[in-house]
Tab-separated table of C-alpha atoms in Angstrom:
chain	number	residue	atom	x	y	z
A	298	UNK	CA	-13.005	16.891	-6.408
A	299	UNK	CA	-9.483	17.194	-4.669
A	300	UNK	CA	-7.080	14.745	-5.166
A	301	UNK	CA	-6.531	12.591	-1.786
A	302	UNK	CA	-3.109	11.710	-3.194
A	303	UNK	CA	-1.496	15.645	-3.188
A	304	UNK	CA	0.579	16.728	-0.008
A	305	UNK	CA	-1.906	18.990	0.673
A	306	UNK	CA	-4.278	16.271	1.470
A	307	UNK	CA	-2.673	14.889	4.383
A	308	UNK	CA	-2.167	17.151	8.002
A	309	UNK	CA	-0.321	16.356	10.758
A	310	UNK	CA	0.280	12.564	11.466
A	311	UNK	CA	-1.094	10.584	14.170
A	312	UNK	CA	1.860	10.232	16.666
A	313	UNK	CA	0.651	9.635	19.781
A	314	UNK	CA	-1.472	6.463	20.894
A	315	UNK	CA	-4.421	9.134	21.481
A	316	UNK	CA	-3.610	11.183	18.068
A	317	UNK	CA	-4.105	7.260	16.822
A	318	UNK	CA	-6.948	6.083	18.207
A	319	UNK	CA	-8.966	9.745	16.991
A	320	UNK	CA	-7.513	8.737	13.473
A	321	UNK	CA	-8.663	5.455	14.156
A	322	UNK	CA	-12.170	6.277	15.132
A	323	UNK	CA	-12.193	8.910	12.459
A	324	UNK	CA	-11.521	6.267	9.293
A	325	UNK	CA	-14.103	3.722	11.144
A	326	UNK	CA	-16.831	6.359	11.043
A	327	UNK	CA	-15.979	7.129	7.881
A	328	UNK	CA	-16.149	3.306	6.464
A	329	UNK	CA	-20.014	3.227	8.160
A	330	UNK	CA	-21.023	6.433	6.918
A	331	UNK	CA	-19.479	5.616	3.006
A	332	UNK	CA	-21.251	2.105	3.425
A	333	UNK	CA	-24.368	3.646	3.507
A	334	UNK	CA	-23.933	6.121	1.042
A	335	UNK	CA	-23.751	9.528	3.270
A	336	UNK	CA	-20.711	11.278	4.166
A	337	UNK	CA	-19.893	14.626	5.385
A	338	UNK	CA	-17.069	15.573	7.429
A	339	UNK	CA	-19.789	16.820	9.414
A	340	UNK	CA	-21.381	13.370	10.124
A	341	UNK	CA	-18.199	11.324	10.248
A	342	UNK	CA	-17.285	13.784	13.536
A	343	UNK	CA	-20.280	13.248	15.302
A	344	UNK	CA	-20.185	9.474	14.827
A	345	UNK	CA	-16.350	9.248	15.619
A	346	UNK	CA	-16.959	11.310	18.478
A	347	UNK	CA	-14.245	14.055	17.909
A	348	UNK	CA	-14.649	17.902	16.962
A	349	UNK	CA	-14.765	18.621	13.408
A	350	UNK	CA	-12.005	20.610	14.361
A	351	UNK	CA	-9.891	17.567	15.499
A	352	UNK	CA	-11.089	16.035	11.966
A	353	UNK	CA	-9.438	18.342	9.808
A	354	UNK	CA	-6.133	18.000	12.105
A	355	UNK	CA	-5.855	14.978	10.187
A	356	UNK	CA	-7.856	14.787	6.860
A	357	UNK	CA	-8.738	18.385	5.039
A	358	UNK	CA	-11.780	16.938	3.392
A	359	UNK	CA	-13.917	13.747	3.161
A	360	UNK	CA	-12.167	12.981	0.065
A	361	UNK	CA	-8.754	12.590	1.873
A	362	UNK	CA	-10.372	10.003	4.267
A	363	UNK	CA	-11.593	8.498	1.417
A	364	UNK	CA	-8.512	7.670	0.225
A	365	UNK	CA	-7.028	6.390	3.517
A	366	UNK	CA	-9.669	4.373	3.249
A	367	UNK	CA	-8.690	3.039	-0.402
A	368	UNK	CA	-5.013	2.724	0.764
A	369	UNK	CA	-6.272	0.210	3.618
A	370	UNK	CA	-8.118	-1.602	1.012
A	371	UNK	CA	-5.453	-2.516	-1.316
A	372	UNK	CA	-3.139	-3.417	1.532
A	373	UNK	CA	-5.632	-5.984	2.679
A	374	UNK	CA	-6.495	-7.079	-0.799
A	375	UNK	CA	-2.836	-8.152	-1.450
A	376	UNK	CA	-2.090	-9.493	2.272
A	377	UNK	CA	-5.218	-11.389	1.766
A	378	UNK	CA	-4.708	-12.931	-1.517
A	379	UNK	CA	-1.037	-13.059	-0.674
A	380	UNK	CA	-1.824	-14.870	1.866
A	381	UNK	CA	-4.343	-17.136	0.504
A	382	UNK	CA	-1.570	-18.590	-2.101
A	383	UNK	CA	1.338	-18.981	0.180
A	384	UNK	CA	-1.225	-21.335	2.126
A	385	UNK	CA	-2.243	-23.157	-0.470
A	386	UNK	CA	1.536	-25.176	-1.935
A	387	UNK	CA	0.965	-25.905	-5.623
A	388	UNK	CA	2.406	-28.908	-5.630
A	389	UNK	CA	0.152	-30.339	-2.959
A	390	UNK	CA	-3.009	-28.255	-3.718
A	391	UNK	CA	-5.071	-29.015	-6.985
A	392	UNK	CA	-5.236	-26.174	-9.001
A	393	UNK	CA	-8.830	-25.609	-8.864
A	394	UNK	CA	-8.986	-25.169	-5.102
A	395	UNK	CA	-5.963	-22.707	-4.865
A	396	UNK	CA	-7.716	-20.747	-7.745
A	397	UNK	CA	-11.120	-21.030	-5.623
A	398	UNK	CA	-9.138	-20.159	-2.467
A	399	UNK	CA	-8.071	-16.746	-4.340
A	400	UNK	CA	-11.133	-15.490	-6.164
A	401	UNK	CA	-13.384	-16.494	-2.439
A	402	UNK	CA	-10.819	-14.165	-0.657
A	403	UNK	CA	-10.753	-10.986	-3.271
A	404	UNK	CA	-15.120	-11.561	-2.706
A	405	UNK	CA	-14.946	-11.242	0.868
A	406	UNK	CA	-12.800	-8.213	0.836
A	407	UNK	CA	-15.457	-6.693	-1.428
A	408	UNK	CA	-18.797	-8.238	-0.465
A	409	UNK	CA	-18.848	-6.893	3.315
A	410	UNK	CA	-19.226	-3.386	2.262
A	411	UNK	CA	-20.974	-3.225	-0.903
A	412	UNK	CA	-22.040	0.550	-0.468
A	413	UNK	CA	-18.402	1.492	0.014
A	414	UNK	CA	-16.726	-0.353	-2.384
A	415	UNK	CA	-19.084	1.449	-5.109
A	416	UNK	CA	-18.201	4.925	-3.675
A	417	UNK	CA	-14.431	3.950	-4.469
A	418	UNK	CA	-15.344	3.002	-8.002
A	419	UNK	CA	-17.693	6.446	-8.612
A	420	UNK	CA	-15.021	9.097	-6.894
A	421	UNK	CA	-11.602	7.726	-6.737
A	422	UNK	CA	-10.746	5.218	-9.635
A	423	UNK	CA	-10.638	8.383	-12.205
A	424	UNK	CA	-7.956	9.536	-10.714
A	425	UNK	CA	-4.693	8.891	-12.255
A	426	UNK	CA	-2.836	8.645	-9.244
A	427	UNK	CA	-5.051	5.843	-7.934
A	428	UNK	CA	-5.109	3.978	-10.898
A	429	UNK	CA	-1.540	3.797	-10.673
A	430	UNK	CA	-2.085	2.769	-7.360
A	431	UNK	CA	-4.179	0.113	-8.637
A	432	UNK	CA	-1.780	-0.928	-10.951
A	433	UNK	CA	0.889	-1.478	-8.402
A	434	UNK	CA	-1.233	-3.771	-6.208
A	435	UNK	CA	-2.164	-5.902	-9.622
A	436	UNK	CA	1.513	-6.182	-10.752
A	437	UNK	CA	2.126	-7.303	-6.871
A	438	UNK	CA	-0.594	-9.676	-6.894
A	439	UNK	CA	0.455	-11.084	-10.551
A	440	UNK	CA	4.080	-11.578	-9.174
A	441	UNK	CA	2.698	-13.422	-6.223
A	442	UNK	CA	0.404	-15.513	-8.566
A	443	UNK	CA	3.003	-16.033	-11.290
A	444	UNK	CA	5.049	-17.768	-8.910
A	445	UNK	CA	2.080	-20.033	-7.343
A	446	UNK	CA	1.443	-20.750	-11.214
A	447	UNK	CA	4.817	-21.078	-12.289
A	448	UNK	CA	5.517	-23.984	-10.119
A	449	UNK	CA	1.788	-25.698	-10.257
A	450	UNK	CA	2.149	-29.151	-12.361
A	451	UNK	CA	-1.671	-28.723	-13.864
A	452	UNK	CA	-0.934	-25.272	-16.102
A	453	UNK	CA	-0.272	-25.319	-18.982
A	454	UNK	CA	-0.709	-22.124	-20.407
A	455	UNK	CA	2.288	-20.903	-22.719
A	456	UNK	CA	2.765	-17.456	-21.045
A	457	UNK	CA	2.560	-17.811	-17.215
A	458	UNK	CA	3.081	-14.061	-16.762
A	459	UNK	CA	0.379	-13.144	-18.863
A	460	UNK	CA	-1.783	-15.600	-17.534
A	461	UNK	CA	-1.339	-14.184	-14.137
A	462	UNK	CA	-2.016	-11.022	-15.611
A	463	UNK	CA	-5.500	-12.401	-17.277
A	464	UNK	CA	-6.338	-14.048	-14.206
A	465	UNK	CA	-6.192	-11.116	-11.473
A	466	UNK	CA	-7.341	-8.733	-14.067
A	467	UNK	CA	-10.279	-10.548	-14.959
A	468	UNK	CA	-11.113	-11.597	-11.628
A	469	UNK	CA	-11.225	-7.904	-10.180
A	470	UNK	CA	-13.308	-6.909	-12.594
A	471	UNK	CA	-16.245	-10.318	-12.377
A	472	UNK	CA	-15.710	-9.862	-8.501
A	473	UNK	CA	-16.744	-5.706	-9.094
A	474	UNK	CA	-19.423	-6.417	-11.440
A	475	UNK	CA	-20.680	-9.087	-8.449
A	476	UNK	CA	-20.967	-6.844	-6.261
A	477	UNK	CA	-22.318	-3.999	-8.090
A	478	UNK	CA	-25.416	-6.382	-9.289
A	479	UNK	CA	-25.614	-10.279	-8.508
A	480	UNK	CA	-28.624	-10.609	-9.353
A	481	UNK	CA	-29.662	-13.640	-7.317
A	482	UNK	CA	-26.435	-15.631	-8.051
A	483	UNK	CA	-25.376	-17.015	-4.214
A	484	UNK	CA	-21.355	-16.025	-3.247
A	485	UNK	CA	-20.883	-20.069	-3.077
A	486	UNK	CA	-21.839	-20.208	-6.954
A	487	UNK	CA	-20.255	-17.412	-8.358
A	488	UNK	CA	-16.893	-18.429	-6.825
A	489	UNK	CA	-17.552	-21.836	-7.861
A	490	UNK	CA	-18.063	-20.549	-11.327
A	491	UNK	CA	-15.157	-18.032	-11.689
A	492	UNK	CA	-12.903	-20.829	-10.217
A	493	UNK	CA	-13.965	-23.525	-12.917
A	494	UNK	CA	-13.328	-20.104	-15.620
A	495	UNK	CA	-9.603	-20.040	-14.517
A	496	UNK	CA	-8.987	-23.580	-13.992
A	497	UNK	CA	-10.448	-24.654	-17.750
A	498	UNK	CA	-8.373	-21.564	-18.737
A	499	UNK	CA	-4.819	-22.460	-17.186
A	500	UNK	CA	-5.345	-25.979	-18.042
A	501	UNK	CA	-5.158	-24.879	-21.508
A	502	UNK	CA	-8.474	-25.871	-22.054
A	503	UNK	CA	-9.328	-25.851	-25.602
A	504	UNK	CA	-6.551	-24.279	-26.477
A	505	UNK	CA	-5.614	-22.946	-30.077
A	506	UNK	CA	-2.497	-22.278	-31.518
A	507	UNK	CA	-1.851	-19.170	-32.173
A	508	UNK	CA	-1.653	-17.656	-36.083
């Protein structure tokens, strides 16, 4: 599989308002046709409405798309959760419902395309360039959440950093497993349930000391 990331994977960029809105109608194709489990460059032309030729003006290969696509994603996912903490001021939101507040909006970035989230986690989450990607947008979201947390009177953890670290961690990967297989459990529950996992946790509840 080529590497989305290279230089090679990216043509000429969209400019123009028209060079935009083919890009545009190119990546929305491409988020239908990955939802359902069946892309070709072939396919994502016809339902874009462009020439394959106009395609690879832009994006060499499906796989290049893909990883627009992947970029787009982790913008939102820190916006959103970004967003979802700045709106939510610790000292006048109870912990639990901030925590809620996060976890609900990382599941509704992931839960309205099931079939294309799983495509990311098959072809592009080997590669070490998106992992690194990856890694960036957690140490963003941590630093966003480390501040929330640092400044919320109900935690009590010892190590707020590394808390913030367990916390968006952990909740990517309950939130991928979700989606992958939830196996009957409603949205409503499982955030209820993942909320009252973080809450007990940064509470301190039943806490240890360390040996």
């Amino acid at each position: 599989m080529s590497d989305p990331s290279k230089p090679a994977g990216r043509r000429r960029s969209p400019v123009q308002d028209r060079s935009r809105h083919t890009v545009d109608s190119i990546l929305e194709a491409a988020t239908r046709l990955f939802d359902h489990g069946a892309a070709t460059t072939n396919g994502i032309a016809k339902l874009a409405g462009v020439s394959i030729g106009s395609l690879y003006e832009y994006f060499p290969n499906k796989d290049a798309i893909l990883g627009r696509l992947f970029e787009a994603h982790i913008e939102e996912a820190v916006d959103a959760l970004g967003g979802a903490l700045q709106a939510s001021p610790p000292e006048e939101t109870p912990l639990r419902v901030g925590v809620r507040r996060m976890v609900e909006q990382l599941l509704k970035l992931h839960e309205g395309q099931p079939g294309l989230q799983r495509v990311f986690l098959e072809r592009l989450t080997g590669l070490p360039v998106v992992r690194d990607r990856v890694a960036e947008a957690e140490r963003k979201l941590r630093g966003v959440l480390q501040a929330w947390l640092a400044l919320h009177p109900e935690v009590a953890v010892p190590d707020v950093e590394l808390a913030a670290r367990i916390v968006i961690e952990g909740s990517n990967a309950l939130v991928h497993g979700y989606v992958a297989a939830d196996e009957g459990v409603s949205a409503a529950v499982f955030t209820d349930e993942v909320a009252r996992l973080w809450t007990g946790y940064l509470q301190g509840a039943g806490g240890f000391e360390a040996r």
